[in-house]
Coordinates of C-alpha atoms and ligand atoms in Angstrom, one line a residue:
M30 CA 133.3 202.1 58.3
K31 CA 135.7 204.8 59.1
I32 CA 138.4 205.1 61.8
L33 CA 140.4 208.2 62.8
V34 CA 143.5 208.4 63.6
I35 CA 144.8 211.4 65.9
N36 CA 148.6 211.8 66.8
S37 CA 148.5 214.5 69.1
G38 CA 151.5 216.9 70.4
S39 CA 152.2 220.0 71.9
S40 CA 151.1 221.8 69.5
S41 CA 150.2 220.0 66.6
I42 CA 147.7 217.4 66.0
K43 CA 148.2 215.3 63.4
F44 CA 145.2 212.9 61.4
A45 CA 144.6 210.5 59.1
L46 CA 140.9 208.2 58.7
Y47 CA 140.9 205.4 57.1
L48 CA 137.9 203.4 55.8
M49 CA 137.8 199.8 56.8
P50 CA 138.0 197.3 56.5
T51 CA 139.4 198.1 53.3
R52 CA 142.2 200.8 54.6
D53 CA 141.2 203.2 52.0
L54 CA 143.2 206.6 53.0
L55 CA 140.2 209.1 52.7
A56 CA 141.8 212.5 54.3
S57 CA 144.8 213.1 55.9
G58 CA 146.1 216.2 57.9
L59 CA 148.1 218.6 60.2
V60 CA 146.9 221.4 63.0
E61 CA 150.1 223.3 63.3
R62 CA 151.2 226.3 65.9
I63 CA 148.3 225.3 68.2
G64 CA 147.9 228.6 70.4
E65 CA 150.1 230.5 68.2
N66 CA 149.0 233.7 66.9
E67 CA 148.9 232.0 63.5
G68 CA 148.1 228.2 63.5
A69 CA 147.4 226.1 60.6
L70 CA 145.2 224.0 58.8
H71 CA 146.6 221.4 56.4
F72 CA 144.2 220.0 54.8
K73 CA 143.8 216.2 52.1
Y74 CA 141.6 214.6 50.4
D75 CA 142.4 212.1 46.8
D76 CA 144.4 215.0 45.3
N77 CA 143.1 217.7 47.0
K78 CA 145.2 220.5 48.9
I79 CA 143.9 222.7 50.9
D80 CA 145.8 225.1 53.7
I81 CA 144.2 227.4 55.8
I82 CA 146.1 229.8 57.8
R83 CA 144.2 231.4 61.5
R84 CA 144.3 231.2 65.1
V85 CA 143.9 227.6 65.8
L86 CA 143.0 228.8 69.7
N87 CA 143.3 225.3 71.3
H88 CA 143.6 221.0 71.0
K89 CA 139.7 221.4 71.4
D90 CA 139.1 223.9 68.2
G91 CA 141.9 221.9 66.3
L92 CA 139.8 218.1 67.2
E93 CA 137.0 220.5 66.0
A94 CA 137.9 222.2 63.0
I95 CA 139.1 219.2 61.4
S96 CA 135.9 217.4 62.4
E97 CA 134.5 220.2 60.0
F98 CA 136.2 219.7 57.4
L99 CA 136.0 216.0 56.8
L100 CA 132.3 216.8 57.5
N101 CA 132.0 219.8 54.3
D102 CA 129.3 218.6 52.1
Q103 CA 131.3 220.1 49.7
Y104 CA 134.1 217.8 50.2
G105 CA 131.8 214.6 50.8
I106 CA 134.9 212.3 52.9
V107 CA 132.4 211.9 55.9
A108 CA 128.3 212.2 55.4
S109 CA 127.6 212.4 58.7
E110 CA 130.0 211.9 62.9
E111 CA 128.1 209.0 62.8
E112 CA 130.2 207.2 60.1
I113 CA 133.2 207.3 62.0
Q114 CA 133.1 204.5 64.3
A115 CA 136.2 204.6 66.2
V116 CA 139.3 207.2 66.7
G117 CA 142.7 205.7 67.8
H118 CA 145.2 207.6 69.4
R119 CA 149.4 207.6 69.5
V120 CA 150.0 207.2 73.2
V121 CA 153.8 207.3 74.1
H122 CA 154.1 205.7 76.8
G123 CA 152.2 202.9 78.5
G124 CA 154.9 201.9 81.3
E125 CA 154.4 198.6 82.4
K126 CA 150.2 199.4 82.7
F127 CA 150.0 198.7 79.3
H128 CA 150.8 195.6 77.3
D129 CA 148.0 195.5 74.3
T130 CA 145.7 198.1 72.7
V131 CA 143.0 199.1 75.1
V132 CA 139.7 201.3 74.7
V133 CA 139.8 204.3 76.6
D134 CA 137.4 204.7 79.9
D135 CA 138.2 207.0 83.3
A136 CA 141.4 204.4 84.0
V137 CA 142.3 204.2 80.9
K138 CA 142.6 208.1 81.1
D139 CA 144.0 207.9 84.7
T140 CA 146.4 205.6 84.4
V141 CA 148.2 207.8 81.2
R142 CA 147.8 210.7 83.2
E143 CA 150.2 208.9 86.2
L144 CA 152.0 207.9 83.6
S145 CA 152.9 211.4 82.7
N146 CA 156.3 211.3 84.4
L147 CA 157.7 208.9 82.2
A148 CA 157.3 211.0 78.8
P149 CA 156.6 214.3 80.6
L150 CA 156.4 216.0 77.0
H151 CA 154.9 212.9 75.4
N152 CA 151.1 211.6 77.6
P153 CA 149.5 215.0 78.5
P154 CA 149.5 216.2 75.3
N155 CA 148.2 212.6 74.6
L156 CA 146.7 212.3 76.9
L157 CA 144.9 216.1 76.3
G158 CA 144.0 214.5 72.3
I159 CA 141.8 212.3 74.2
E160 CA 139.7 214.2 76.7
E161 CA 139.2 216.5 73.4
S162 CA 138.5 214.3 71.1
E163 CA 135.8 212.5 73.7
K164 CA 134.2 215.7 73.0
V165 CA 134.4 216.6 69.6
F166 CA 133.6 212.8 68.3
K167 CA 131.0 211.5 70.7
H168 CA 129.8 208.5 68.8
A169 CA 133.2 206.4 68.4
I170 CA 135.0 204.9 71.0
Q171 CA 137.9 206.2 71.3
V172 CA 141.3 204.0 71.0
A173 CA 144.4 204.2 73.1
V174 CA 147.8 202.5 70.6
F175 CA 150.7 202.7 72.9
D176 CA 154.4 203.1 71.1
T177 CA 156.0 201.1 74.1
A178 CA 153.1 197.8 74.4
F179 CA 154.5 195.7 71.6
H180 CA 157.8 195.9 73.7
Q181 CA 156.2 194.5 77.0
T182 CA 157.7 191.1 76.5
L183 CA 161.2 192.1 76.8
P184 CA 162.2 189.3 79.1
M185 CA 163.1 191.2 82.3
N186 CA 166.9 190.1 81.5
A187 CA 166.9 192.5 78.8
Y188 CA 164.9 195.4 80.3
R189 CA 165.8 195.3 84.3
E190 CA 168.9 197.8 84.6
P191 CA 171.7 196.7 87.1
L192 CA 171.2 199.3 89.8
P193 CA 169.7 198.6 93.0
P194 CA 166.3 197.1 93.1
E195 CA 164.9 200.2 94.2
F196 CA 165.8 202.1 91.2
Y197 CA 163.3 199.5 89.7
E198 CA 160.9 199.3 92.0
R199 CA 159.9 202.6 93.6
Y200 CA 160.7 204.7 90.1
G201 CA 159.9 202.7 87.1
I202 CA 163.9 202.6 86.2
R203 CA 163.9 200.0 83.2
K204 CA 163.9 199.8 79.7
Y205 CA 160.5 200.3 78.0
G206 CA 160.3 201.1 74.3
F207 CA 159.5 202.8 72.0
H208 CA 158.6 202.7 67.7
G209 CA 156.6 199.7 69.3
T210 CA 153.9 200.8 66.7
S211 CA 155.9 200.5 63.6
H212 CA 157.8 197.5 64.5
S213 CA 155.0 195.6 65.3
Y214 CA 153.1 197.1 61.6
V215 CA 156.3 195.4 59.5
A216 CA 157.3 192.7 61.3
K217 CA 153.4 191.7 60.4
R218 CA 153.7 192.7 57.0
A219 CA 157.4 191.2 57.0
A220 CA 155.4 187.7 58.0
D221 CA 153.2 188.3 54.9
Y222 CA 155.5 188.8 52.7
L223 CA 157.3 185.6 53.9
N224 CA 154.1 183.5 54.0
K225 CA 154.9 182.5 57.6
D226 CA 153.7 183.0 60.5
L227 CA 154.4 185.2 62.5
K228 CA 155.1 184.3 65.5
E229 CA 157.8 181.5 63.5
C230 CA 159.4 184.7 62.7
N231 CA 162.1 185.3 63.7
F232 CA 163.6 189.9 62.5
I233 CA 165.3 192.5 63.6
T234 CA 163.7 195.4 62.5
L235 CA 166.0 198.5 62.2
H236 CA 163.2 201.7 62.4
L237 CA 165.8 204.4 61.1
G238 CA 164.2 208.1 60.7
N239 CA 164.9 211.3 62.6
G240 CA 164.6 209.1 65.9
C241 CA 166.3 205.2 65.2
S242 CA 165.4 201.8 67.2
A243 CA 166.4 198.8 66.2
T244 CA 164.2 196.0 68.1
A245 CA 165.2 192.0 68.0
I246 CA 161.5 189.7 66.8
K247 CA 162.1 186.2 68.9
N248 CA 158.9 184.0 67.1
G249 CA 157.2 187.0 67.1
R250 CA 157.3 189.4 69.7
S251 CA 160.3 191.4 71.5
V252 CA 162.6 190.4 73.1
D253 CA 164.5 193.6 73.3
T254 CA 165.0 197.4 72.2
S255 CA 167.2 199.2 71.5
L256 CA 165.2 202.7 73.3
G257 CA 165.7 202.1 77.0
M258 CA 163.5 204.0 79.6
T259 CA 164.0 207.4 77.9
T260 CA 164.3 208.2 73.4
I261 CA 167.9 209.3 73.2
G262 CA 169.8 205.8 73.7
G263 CA 170.5 202.8 72.0
L264 CA 171.4 203.8 67.8
M265 CA 173.0 207.0 67.1
M266 CA 169.4 208.9 65.4
G267 CA 169.2 212.7 63.5
T268 CA 169.5 214.3 66.5
R269 CA 170.0 212.1 69.7
I270 CA 173.1 210.9 71.1
G271 CA 172.2 207.3 71.5
D272 CA 173.7 205.2 73.3
I273 CA 176.9 206.8 75.9
D274 CA 178.9 205.8 78.6
P275 CA 177.2 207.3 81.4
G276 CA 180.7 208.6 82.9
V277 CA 180.7 211.3 80.1
V278 CA 177.5 212.4 81.2
L279 CA 179.0 213.4 85.5
H280 CA 181.8 214.3 82.8
L281 CA 179.9 217.1 81.7
V282 CA 178.0 218.1 84.4
E283 CA 180.9 217.9 87.4
D284 CA 184.2 218.3 85.2
I285 CA 182.4 220.9 82.8
G286 CA 180.1 222.9 84.7
M287 CA 176.9 222.1 82.0
G288 CA 173.8 223.0 83.5
T289 CA 171.2 219.6 84.0
S290 CA 169.1 221.6 80.8
E291 CA 172.4 222.5 79.0
V292 CA 172.9 218.6 78.9
K293 CA 169.6 217.6 78.1
K294 CA 169.5 220.3 75.7
L295 CA 173.0 218.5 74.1
L296 CA 172.6 214.7 74.5
G297 CA 168.6 215.6 72.5
K298 CA 168.9 217.9 70.1
N299 CA 172.5 218.4 69.0
S300 CA 174.3 215.2 69.2
G301 CA 173.6 212.3 66.9
L302 CA 174.1 213.5 62.9
K303 CA 173.5 217.5 63.6
G304 CA 176.1 216.9 66.3
V305 CA 179.2 215.9 64.4
A306 CA 177.8 216.8 60.8
G307 CA 175.5 219.9 61.9
D308 CA 172.7 218.5 59.6
N309 CA 169.8 216.2 60.7
D310 CA 169.0 215.6 57.0
M311 CA 170.1 212.3 55.9
R312 CA 170.0 213.3 52.0
E313 CA 172.1 216.6 52.8
L314 CA 174.5 214.4 54.3
S315 CA 174.9 212.0 52.3
I316 CA 175.7 214.3 49.3
R317 CA 177.8 215.8 51.6
Y318 CA 179.0 212.4 52.1
E319 CA 179.6 211.6 48.5
Q320 CA 181.5 214.9 48.1
G321 CA 183.9 213.7 50.4
D322 CA 182.6 215.9 53.1
E323 CA 184.8 214.8 56.2
S324 CA 182.9 215.7 59.5
A325 CA 179.3 213.8 57.2
R326 CA 181.5 211.2 56.7
L327 CA 182.1 210.3 60.4
A328 CA 178.9 211.2 60.6
I329 CA 177.1 208.4 58.4
E330 CA 180.5 205.6 59.2
L331 CA 179.6 206.4 62.7
Y332 CA 175.7 206.1 62.6
T333 CA 175.9 203.0 60.5
Y334 CA 178.3 200.9 62.5
R335 CA 176.3 201.9 66.1
I336 CA 173.2 200.4 63.3
K337 CA 176.0 196.8 62.6
K338 CA 177.1 196.0 66.1
F339 CA 173.0 195.7 67.0
I340 CA 172.5 193.4 64.5
G341 CA 174.8 191.3 65.6
A342 CA 174.1 191.8 69.0
Y343 CA 170.3 190.3 67.9
M344 CA 171.6 188.4 66.3
A345 CA 173.2 186.2 69.3
V346 CA 169.8 187.5 71.3
V347 CA 167.2 185.8 69.1
G348 CA 169.4 183.1 69.2
S349 CA 167.8 180.9 66.5
P350 CA 168.3 181.4 62.7
L351 CA 166.9 184.8 61.2
D352 CA 164.7 185.4 58.8
A353 CA 164.8 188.1 57.7
V354 CA 167.2 192.2 58.7
I355 CA 164.3 194.4 58.5
F356 CA 164.9 198.5 57.2
T357 CA 162.1 201.1 57.1
A358 CA 161.4 205.0 58.6
G359 CA 162.6 207.3 56.7
V360 CA 166.3 206.6 56.6
G361 CA 165.5 203.1 56.0
E362 CA 163.6 203.3 53.1
N363 CA 165.1 205.4 51.2
S364 CA 168.6 205.3 51.2
P365 CA 170.9 203.3 49.9
L366 CA 174.2 204.7 51.3
I367 CA 173.3 203.4 54.3
R368 CA 171.4 200.5 54.4
R369 CA 174.6 199.5 52.3
M370 CA 176.9 200.4 54.2
V371 CA 175.1 198.9 57.8
C372 CA 175.1 195.7 55.2
S373 CA 178.3 195.4 54.4
N374 CA 180.7 192.5 55.8
L375 CA 178.0 190.8 56.9
E376 CA 179.3 187.1 55.5
P377 CA 180.0 185.6 58.7
L378 CA 176.9 186.2 60.5
G379 CA 174.7 184.6 57.2
I380 CA 173.8 188.3 55.1
Q381 CA 174.8 188.5 51.8
F382 CA 173.4 191.8 50.8
N383 CA 172.1 192.1 46.6
Y384 CA 174.1 195.4 46.3
E385 CA 172.7 195.7 42.7
A386 CA 168.8 196.0 44.1
N387 CA 170.0 198.2 46.7
E388 CA 171.6 200.8 44.3
S389 CA 167.8 200.0 42.3
L390 CA 165.8 200.7 45.1
R391 CA 163.4 203.9 44.9
S392 CA 161.0 205.1 47.3
S393 CA 158.2 202.1 46.9
Q394 CA 155.0 201.2 49.2
E395 CA 155.7 197.3 48.5
V396 CA 158.2 195.4 50.7
N397 CA 161.9 194.9 48.8
E398 CA 164.3 192.2 49.0
L399 CA 167.7 193.0 49.0
S400 CA 168.9 189.9 50.1
T401 CA 170.7 187.1 47.3
T402 CA 168.6 183.7 46.9
D403 CA 171.6 182.2 48.2
S404 CA 171.3 184.5 51.6
L405 CA 170.3 182.9 54.6
V406 CA 168.7 185.9 56.2
K407 CA 166.7 188.0 54.2
V408 CA 167.0 191.6 53.9
L409 CA 164.3 193.4 53.5
T410 CA 162.5 197.3 53.4
V411 CA 159.6 197.0 55.1
P412 CA 157.0 200.5 54.3
T413 CA 155.9 201.3 57.9
N414 CA 153.0 203.4 58.5
E415 CA 151.9 203.7 62.2
E416 CA 148.8 205.5 61.1
L417 CA 147.9 202.8 59.7
E418 CA 149.1 200.6 62.3
I419 CA 146.9 203.0 64.3
A420 CA 144.1 202.2 62.4
N421 CA 144.3 198.2 61.9
E422 CA 144.4 198.5 65.7
S423 CA 141.3 200.4 66.5
F424 CA 139.1 197.9 64.0
R425 CA 140.4 195.5 65.6
M426 CA 138.7 197.0 69.3
L427 CA 135.4 197.3 67.2
Q428 CA 135.3 193.9 66.1
H429 CA 136.5 192.9 69.9
Q430 CA 132.9 195.3 71.5
E431 CA 131.3 194.1 68.9
A432 CA 131.3 190.2 69.6
L433 CA 131.0 190.6 72.9
Ligands
ADP508 P1 160.4 210.9 61.6 O1 159.0 209.9 61.2 O2 161.1 210.4 62.8 O3 159.9 212.7 62.2 P2 160.8 209.6 58.8 O4 161.4 208.3 58.8 O5 160.2 210.8 58.6 O6 160.9 210.7 60.3 O7 162.8 210.7 58.2 C1 162.8 211.5 58.8 C2 164.7 210.7 57.4 O8 164.5 210.5 56.6 C3 165.4 212.7 57.4 O9 167.0 212.3 58.2 C4 165.9 212.7 56.1 O10 166.8 213.5 56.1 C5 165.6 210.8 55.3 N1 165.4 210.6 54.7 C6 164.2 210.4 53.7 N2 164.4 210.2 52.3 C7 165.6 210.0 52.1 C8 166.0 209.9 51.0 N3 165.5 209.0 49.9 N4 167.5 209.3 51.3 C9 168.1 209.3 52.1 N5 166.9 210.2 53.6 C10 166.0 210.3 53.6

């Protein structure tokens, strides 16, 4: 059986096709610049790459191009459309409505549409991807996997903000959390690696990509996470600010006279690593850091100091012995410098970092251990794979339907 995973954005559609239950990646790709004069299609299967420049009118056109590629006899990826039994969609915001993955029906689509007020840039194109996929992949069930669902287990003291209750009740202002698919996937892989039942595992997972978030996981469930109602709070990120005194925002508007769209751009696109050092690519910043560049040093020190603080805070939140601190995503999996700066001097917290193992670790698809054998808390790198997790979830939904 084959499962297609779709991540539909405003002007692009990413996809991956998996053979299940073996989890083999059969094909993947990206359709970008949808609606522009020159769209681009990038397809991959086995060791082959296909790049096509042509106009992609809209999301339906993009999905049809993906379908034609997958069904093309020449490539032999999918023999007939019926082989694709499920299409799993990434949906950014499930609000308080979705605690788990769901099979899409009209009610689900209506709710995703209603939740667009919480994620105006993401939910509408995610929904469009679902609606068009229903037309193009008619034989498949459509499945929605929410970035927020894993964090619906947060206790009230973690998700409520100290505001008058009507702000929660009328406007839904609370912490929802994001990157849930990634945090959940790496937690499961770490539990497998440790040969433990996930329900007995306590972790701090650090998703450090362009977007960054930390999650406290107790008995396999998310009990706190650093992203809140939107995707700009918590850890310092590539271009997003992370936590800041809210009075600063008022100061920017009232005293400095910035408009709301300017402030939005500053906090979301021109802060974080890019704001401090002019670049959000950690590879470049690391080179500059090693060369003694002052702004790169400041950016990396701010970035790692904040991650350290979250580790301390989340240890207190979990309140039971921690099995592991887990690094994942582009920076977490690949940057010895960042891992070293985050994990140095954490011995009082039971973390004995293995500096040698850290420096010698190269990009890896496996789980790797970066703590010494006598460390009370392990430090692991676990490569994330959100597409595979969406395929796993879609497969689970198919099995559930068959069992009914
Ligand atoms: P996203 O999915 O959020 O766009 P990724 O998880 O792909 O992001 O992570 C992107 C980040 O990972 C970039 O800042 C990039 O510089 C960083 N990165 C990738 N490889 C390395 C590396 N070898 N060393 C340091 N940083 C890296």
